[in-house]
Short mmCIF file of C-alpha atoms in Angstrom, two decimals:
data_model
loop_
_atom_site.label_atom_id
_atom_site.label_comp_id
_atom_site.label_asym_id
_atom_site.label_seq_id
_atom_site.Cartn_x
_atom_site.Cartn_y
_atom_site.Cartn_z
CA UNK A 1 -27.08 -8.86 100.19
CA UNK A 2 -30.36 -9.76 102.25
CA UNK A 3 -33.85 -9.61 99.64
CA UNK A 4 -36.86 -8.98 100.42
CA UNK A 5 -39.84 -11.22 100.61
CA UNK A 6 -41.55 -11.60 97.53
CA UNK A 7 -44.82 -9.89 98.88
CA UNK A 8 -42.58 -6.89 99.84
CA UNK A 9 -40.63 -6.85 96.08
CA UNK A 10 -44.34 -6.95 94.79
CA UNK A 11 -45.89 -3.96 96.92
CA UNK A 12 -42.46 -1.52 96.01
CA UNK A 13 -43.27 -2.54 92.31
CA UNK A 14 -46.56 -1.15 92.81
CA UNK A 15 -45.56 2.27 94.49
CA UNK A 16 -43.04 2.48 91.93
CA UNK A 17 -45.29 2.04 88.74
CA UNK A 18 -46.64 5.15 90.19
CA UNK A 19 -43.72 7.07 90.98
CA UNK A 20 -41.62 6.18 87.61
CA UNK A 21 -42.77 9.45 85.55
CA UNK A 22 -40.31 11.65 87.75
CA UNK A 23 -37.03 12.22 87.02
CA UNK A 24 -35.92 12.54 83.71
CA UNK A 25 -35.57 10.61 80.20
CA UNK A 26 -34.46 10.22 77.52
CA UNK A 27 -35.73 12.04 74.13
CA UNK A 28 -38.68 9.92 72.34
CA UNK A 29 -38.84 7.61 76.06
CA UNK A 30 -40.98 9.67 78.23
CA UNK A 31 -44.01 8.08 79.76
CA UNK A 32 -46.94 9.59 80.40
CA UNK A 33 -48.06 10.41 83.77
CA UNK A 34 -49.03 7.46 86.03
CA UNK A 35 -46.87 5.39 83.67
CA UNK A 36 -44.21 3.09 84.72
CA UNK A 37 -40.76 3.44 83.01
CA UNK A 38 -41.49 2.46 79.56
CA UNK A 39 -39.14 -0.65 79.56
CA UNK A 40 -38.28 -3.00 78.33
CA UNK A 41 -35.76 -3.00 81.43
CA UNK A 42 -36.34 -4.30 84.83
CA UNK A 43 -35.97 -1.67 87.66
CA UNK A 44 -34.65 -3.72 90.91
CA UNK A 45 -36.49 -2.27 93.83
CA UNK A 46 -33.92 -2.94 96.16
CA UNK A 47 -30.68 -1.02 95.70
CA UNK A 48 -28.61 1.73 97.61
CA UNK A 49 -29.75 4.29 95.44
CA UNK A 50 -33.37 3.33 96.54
CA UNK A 51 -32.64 3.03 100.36
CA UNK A 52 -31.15 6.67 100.09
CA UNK A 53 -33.68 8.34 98.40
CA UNK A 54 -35.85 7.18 101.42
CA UNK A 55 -33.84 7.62 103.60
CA UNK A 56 -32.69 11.25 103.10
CA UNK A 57 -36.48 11.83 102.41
CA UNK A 58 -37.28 11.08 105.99
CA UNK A 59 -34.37 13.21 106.84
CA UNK A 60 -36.08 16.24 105.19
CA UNK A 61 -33.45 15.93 102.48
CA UNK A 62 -36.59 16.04 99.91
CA UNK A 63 -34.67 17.49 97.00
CA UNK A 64 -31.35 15.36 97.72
CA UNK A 65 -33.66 12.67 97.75
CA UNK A 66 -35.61 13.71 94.05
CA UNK A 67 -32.04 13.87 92.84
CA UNK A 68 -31.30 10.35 93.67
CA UNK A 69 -34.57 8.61 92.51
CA UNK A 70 -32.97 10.15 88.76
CA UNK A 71 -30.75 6.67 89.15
CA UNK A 72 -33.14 4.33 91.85
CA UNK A 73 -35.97 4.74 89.85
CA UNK A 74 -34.00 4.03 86.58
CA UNK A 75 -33.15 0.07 85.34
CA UNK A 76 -29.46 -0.69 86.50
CA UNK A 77 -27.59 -3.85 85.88
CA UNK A 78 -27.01 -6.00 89.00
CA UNK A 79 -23.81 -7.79 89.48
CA UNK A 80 -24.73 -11.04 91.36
CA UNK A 81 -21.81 -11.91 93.96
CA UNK A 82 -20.00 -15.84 92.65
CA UNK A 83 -21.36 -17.40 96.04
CA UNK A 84 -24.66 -18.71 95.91
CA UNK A 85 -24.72 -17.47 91.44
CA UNK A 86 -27.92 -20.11 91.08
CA UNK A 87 -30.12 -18.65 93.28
CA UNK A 88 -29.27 -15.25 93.27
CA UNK A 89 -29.83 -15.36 89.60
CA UNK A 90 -33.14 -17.39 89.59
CA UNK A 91 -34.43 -14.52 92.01
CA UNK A 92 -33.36 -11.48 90.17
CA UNK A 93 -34.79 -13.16 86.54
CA UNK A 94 -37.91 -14.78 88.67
CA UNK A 95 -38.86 -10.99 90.16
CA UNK A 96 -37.93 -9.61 87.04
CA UNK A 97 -40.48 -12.14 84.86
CA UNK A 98 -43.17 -11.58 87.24
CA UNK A 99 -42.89 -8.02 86.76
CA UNK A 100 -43.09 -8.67 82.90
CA UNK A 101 -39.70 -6.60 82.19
CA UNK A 102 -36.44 -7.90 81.19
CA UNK A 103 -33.72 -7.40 84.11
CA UNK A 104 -29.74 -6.81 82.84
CA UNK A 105 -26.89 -9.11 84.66
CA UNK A 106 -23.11 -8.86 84.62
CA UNK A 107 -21.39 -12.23 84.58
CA UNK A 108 -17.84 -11.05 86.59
CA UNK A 109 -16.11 -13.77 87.74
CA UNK A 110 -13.24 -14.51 85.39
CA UNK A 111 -10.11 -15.91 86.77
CA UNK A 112 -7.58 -13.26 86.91
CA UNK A 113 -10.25 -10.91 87.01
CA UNK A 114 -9.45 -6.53 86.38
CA UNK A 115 -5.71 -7.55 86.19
CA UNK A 116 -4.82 -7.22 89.79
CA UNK A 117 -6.37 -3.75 89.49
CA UNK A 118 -9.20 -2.61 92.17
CA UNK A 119 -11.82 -4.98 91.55
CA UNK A 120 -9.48 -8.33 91.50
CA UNK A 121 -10.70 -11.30 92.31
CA UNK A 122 -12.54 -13.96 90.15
CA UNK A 123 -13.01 -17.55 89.96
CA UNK A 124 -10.02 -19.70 91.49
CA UNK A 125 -9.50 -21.49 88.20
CA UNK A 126 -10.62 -22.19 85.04
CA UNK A 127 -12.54 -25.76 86.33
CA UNK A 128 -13.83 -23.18 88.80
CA UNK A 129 -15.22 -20.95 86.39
CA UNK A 130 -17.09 -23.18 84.16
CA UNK A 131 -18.85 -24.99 87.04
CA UNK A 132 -19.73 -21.23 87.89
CA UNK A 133 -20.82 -20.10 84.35
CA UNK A 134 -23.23 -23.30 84.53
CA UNK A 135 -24.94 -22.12 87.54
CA UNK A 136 -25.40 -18.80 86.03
CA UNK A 137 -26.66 -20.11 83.03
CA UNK A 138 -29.25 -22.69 85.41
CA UNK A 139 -30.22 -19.78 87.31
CA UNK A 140 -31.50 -17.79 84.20
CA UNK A 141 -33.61 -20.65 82.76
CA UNK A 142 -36.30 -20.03 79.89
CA UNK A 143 -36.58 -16.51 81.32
CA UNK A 144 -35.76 -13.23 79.31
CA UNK A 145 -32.48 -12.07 80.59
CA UNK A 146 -29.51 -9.54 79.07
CA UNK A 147 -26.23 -10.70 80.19
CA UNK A 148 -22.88 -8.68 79.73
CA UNK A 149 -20.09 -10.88 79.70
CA UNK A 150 -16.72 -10.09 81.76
CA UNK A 151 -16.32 -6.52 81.72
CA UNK A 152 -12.80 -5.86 80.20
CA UNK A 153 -11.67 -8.92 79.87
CA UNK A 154 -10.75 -9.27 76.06
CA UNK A 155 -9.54 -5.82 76.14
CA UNK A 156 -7.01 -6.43 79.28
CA UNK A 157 -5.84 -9.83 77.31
CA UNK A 158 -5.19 -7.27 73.90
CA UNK A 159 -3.69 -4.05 76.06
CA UNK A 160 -1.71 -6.85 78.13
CA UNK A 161 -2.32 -8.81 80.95
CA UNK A 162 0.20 -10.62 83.18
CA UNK A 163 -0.88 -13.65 84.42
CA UNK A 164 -4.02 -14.56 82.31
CA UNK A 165 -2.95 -16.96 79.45
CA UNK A 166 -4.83 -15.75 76.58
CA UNK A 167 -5.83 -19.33 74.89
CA UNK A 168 -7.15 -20.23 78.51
CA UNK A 169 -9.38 -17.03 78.96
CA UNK A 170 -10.65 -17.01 75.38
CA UNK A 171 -11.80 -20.62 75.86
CA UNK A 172 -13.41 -19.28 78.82
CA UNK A 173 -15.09 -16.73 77.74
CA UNK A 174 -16.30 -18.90 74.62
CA UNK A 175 -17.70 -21.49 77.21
CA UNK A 176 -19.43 -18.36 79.21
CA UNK A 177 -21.13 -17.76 75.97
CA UNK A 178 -22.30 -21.45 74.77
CA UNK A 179 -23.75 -21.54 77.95
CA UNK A 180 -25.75 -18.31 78.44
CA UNK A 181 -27.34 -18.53 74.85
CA UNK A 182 -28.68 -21.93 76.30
CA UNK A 183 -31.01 -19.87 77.82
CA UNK A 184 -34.18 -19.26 74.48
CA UNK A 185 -34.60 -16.18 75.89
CA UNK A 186 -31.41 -14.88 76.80
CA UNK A 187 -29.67 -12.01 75.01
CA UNK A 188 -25.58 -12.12 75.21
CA UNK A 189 -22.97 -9.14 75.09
CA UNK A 190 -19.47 -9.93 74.99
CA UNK A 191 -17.34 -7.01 76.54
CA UNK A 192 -15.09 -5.52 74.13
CA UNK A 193 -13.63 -2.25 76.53
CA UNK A 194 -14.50 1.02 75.14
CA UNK A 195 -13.20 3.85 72.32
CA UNK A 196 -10.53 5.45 74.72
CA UNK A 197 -8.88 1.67 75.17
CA UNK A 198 -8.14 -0.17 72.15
CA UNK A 199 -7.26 2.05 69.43
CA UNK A 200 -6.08 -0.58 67.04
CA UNK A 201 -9.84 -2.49 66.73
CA UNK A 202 -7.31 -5.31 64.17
CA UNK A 203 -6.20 -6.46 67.49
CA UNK A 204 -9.74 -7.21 69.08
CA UNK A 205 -10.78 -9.15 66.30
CA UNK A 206 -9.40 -12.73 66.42
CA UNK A 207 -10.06 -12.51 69.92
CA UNK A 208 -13.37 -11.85 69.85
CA UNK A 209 -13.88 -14.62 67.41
CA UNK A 210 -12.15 -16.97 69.74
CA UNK A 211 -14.37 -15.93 72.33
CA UNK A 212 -17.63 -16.12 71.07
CA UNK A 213 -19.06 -13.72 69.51
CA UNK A 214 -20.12 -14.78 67.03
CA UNK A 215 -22.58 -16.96 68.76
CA UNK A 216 -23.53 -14.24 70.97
CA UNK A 217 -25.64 -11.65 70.19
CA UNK A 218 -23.24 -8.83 70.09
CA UNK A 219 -20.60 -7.10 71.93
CA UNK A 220 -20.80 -4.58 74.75
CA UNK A 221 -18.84 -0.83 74.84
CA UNK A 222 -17.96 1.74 77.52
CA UNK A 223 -19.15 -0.33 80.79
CA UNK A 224 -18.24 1.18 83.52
CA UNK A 225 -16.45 3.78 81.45
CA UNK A 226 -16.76 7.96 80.54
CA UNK A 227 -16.72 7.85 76.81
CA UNK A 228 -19.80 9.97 74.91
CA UNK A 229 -22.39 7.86 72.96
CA UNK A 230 -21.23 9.45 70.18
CA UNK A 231 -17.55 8.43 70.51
CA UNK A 232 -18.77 5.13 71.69
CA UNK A 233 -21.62 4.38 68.81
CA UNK A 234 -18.92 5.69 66.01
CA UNK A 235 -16.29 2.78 67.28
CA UNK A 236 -19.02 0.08 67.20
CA UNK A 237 -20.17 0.50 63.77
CA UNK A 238 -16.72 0.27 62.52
CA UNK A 239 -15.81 -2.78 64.81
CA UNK A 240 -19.47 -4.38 63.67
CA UNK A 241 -18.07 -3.85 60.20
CA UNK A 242 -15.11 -5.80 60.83
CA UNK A 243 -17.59 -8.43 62.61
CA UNK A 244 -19.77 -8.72 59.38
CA UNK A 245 -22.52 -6.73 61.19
CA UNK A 246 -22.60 -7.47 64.84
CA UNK A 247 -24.85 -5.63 67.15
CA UNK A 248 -23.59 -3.84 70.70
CA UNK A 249 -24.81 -2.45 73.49
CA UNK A 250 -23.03 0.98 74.74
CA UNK A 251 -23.45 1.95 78.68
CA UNK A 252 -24.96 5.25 79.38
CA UNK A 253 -24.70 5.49 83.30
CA UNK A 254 -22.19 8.08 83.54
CA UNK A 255 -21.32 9.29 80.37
CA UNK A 256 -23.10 12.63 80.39
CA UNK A 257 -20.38 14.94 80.44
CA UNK A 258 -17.96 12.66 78.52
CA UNK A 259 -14.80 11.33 79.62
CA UNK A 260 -12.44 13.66 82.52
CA UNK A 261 -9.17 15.54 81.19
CA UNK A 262 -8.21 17.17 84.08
CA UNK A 263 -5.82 14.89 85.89
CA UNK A 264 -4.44 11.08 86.84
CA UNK A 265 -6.61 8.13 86.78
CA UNK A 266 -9.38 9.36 84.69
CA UNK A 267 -11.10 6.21 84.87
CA UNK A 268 -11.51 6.21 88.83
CA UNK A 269 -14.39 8.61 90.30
CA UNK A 270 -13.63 11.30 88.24
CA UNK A 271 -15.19 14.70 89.09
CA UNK A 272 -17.71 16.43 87.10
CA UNK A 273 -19.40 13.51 85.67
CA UNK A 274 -23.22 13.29 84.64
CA UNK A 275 -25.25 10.56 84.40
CA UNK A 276 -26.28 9.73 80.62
CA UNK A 277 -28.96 8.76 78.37
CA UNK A 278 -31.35 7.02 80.40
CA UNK A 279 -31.97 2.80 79.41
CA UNK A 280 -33.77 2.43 76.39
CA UNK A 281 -33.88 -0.55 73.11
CA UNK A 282 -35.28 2.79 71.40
CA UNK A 283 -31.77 3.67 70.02
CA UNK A 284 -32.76 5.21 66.67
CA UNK A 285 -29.95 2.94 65.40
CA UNK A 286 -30.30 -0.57 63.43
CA UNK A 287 -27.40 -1.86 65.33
CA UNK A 288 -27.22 -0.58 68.83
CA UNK A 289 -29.58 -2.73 70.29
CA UNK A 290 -29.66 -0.86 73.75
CA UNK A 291 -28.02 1.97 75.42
CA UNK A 292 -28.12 0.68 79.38
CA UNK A 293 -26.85 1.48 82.49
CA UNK A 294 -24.17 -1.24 83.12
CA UNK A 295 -21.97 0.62 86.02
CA UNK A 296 -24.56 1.21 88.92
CA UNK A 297 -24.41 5.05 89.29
CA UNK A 298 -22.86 5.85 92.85
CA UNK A 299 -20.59 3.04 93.13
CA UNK A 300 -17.80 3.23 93.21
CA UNK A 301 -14.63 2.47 90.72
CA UNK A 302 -12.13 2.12 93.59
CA UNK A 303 -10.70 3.82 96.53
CA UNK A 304 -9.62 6.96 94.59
CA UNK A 305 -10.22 10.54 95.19
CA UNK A 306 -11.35 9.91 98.67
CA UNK A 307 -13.96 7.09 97.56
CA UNK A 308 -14.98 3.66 99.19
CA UNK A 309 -13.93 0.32 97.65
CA UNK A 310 -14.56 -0.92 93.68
CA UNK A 311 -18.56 -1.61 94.05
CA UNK A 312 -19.40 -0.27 97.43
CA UNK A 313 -21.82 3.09 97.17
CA UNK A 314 -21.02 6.15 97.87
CA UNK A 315 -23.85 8.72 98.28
CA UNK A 316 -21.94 11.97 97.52
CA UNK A 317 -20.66 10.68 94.81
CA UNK A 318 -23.74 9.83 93.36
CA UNK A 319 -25.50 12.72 94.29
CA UNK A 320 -22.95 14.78 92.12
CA UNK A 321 -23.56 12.66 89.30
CA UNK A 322 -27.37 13.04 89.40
CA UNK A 323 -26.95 16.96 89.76
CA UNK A 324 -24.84 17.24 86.65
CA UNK A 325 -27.65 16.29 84.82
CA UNK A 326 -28.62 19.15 81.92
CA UNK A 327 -25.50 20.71 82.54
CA UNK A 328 -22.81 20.52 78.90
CA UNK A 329 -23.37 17.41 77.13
CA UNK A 330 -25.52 15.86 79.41
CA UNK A 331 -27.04 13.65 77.36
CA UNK A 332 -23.74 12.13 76.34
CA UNK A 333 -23.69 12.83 72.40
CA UNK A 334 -20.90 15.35 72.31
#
């Protein structure tokens, strides 16, 4: 992905401190006007959502383009690509400090990585992996950071997972850990799937021990996934239990309208989806630390239902999401 120049990141930060009151919020968040987002999330100024808001704006596409700044104008996680994970990660957290806000990264890079499913790929080996896990780690630094680890990995190793030996990716994922909360200022979610998954939470337990978590600070739920905050928050106080008390995050980018029931692949661009409670660490609840937006809105999960590959945007798509907004369950506790 090319970046802009500093001075360039700076000036959009500007005109965006401005232009942060639109859109919407969530209950008890809303800042007043002339207020930037009222953090503590970084907002990335450079994203697709971003480009086409201002881009359909030129077009005359004014109202498409209000619709869209409800997600560009909202803190998203980024995903930094494996090649180059130093420096892409010292410039996200470097922008991020300067702007005094706290930006949210997705390590993703696990060997054997989504199971062969759409988004496969991941480090060659294990050797591979550390030596990438270390760079991410380097690139962070002393600077605040949020980092959710390997998105469905534990889960795929619990619902079965050909190919990854589970002592191997455990160790892993325990290493990914060790080295992130390096970092003094570094917050650490381990990914532990989401309510629909793993029914049987005895089965994620040992696991999650194995991997870490309990030097992290918590575990993750529903990233890149449809299930309500409700669903989601009631599953993580009962797997905290088991944890003696754990924390979690739960990811609110598209669970507005709650998980689809009308067809196959429910999990892959489903229609009729709504983006969800907007980023906030003012939960309301002693142990969800943050309810963030993990999943960049308008990517998408795969080429399903007439979408582009796992991660690429896809305007439409987004725009429905964006329009959904205020419609049934919108905020996402049904």
């Amino acid at each position: 992905m090319s970046r802009w120049s500093r001075s360039r990141v700076r000036c959009c930060l500007a005109v965006l401190a401005a232009a942060l009151s639109l859109g919407f919020t969530a209950p008890g968040s809303a800042p007043r006007a002339g207020e930037p987002y009222p953090g503590p999330y970084w907002v990335n100024p450079v994203g697709p959502a971003a480009r086409q808001a201002a881009e359909w704006r030129g077009a005359g596409r004014a109202a498409d383009a209000e619709l869209i700044e409800r997600i560009s104008l909202r803190p998203q996680a980024d995903w930094p690509r494996p090649e180059g994970i130093e420096q892409s990660v010292r410039a996200l957290t470097g922008d991020a400090a300067r702007a005094g806000r706290v930006p949210v990264l997705v390590a993703y890079n696990i060997p054997h990585r989504d199971c062969g499913g759409l988004s496969q790929g991941g480090a060659e080996d294990a050797a591979a992996y550390r030596t990438w896990i270390e760079a991410f780690a380097r690139g962070i630094g002393d600077r605040p950071a949020t980092v959710i680890v390997e998105p469905d990995a534990i889960a795929h190793l619990v619902s079965g997972c050909p190919g990854a030996p589970s002592a191997e990716r455990l160790s892993l994922l325990a290493h990914a850990v060790g080295q992130l909360k390096r970092g003094p200022a570094t917050k650490v979610y381990l990914d532990t799937g989401h309510s629909g998954w793993v029914t049987d939470q005895s089965t994620l337990l040992e696991p999650l021990r194995k991997a870490g978590v309990e030097q992290a600070d918590g575990f993750s739920l529903n990233v890149s996934a449809f299930q309500t905050t409700a669903s989601s928050a009631e599953y993580g106080h009962r797997l905290s239990a088991a944890l003696g008390g754990k924390h979690f995050v739960i990811d609110t980018s598209r669970n507005g309208n709650g998980p689809y029931t009308g067809g196959e692949d429910p999990w892959c661009n489903p229609p009729g989806r709504a983006l969800g409670t907007p980023p906030t660490a003012a939960t309301g609840d002693a142990l969800i630390d943050a309810y963030l937006w993990v999943k960049r809105p308008g990517e998408s999960d795969g080429t399903c239902r007439g979408g582009p590959q796992a991660g690429r945007w896809w305007p439409e798509y987004a725009l429905g999401l964006a329009r959904a907004v205020g419609g049934p369950s919108a905020t996402g506790t049904a």
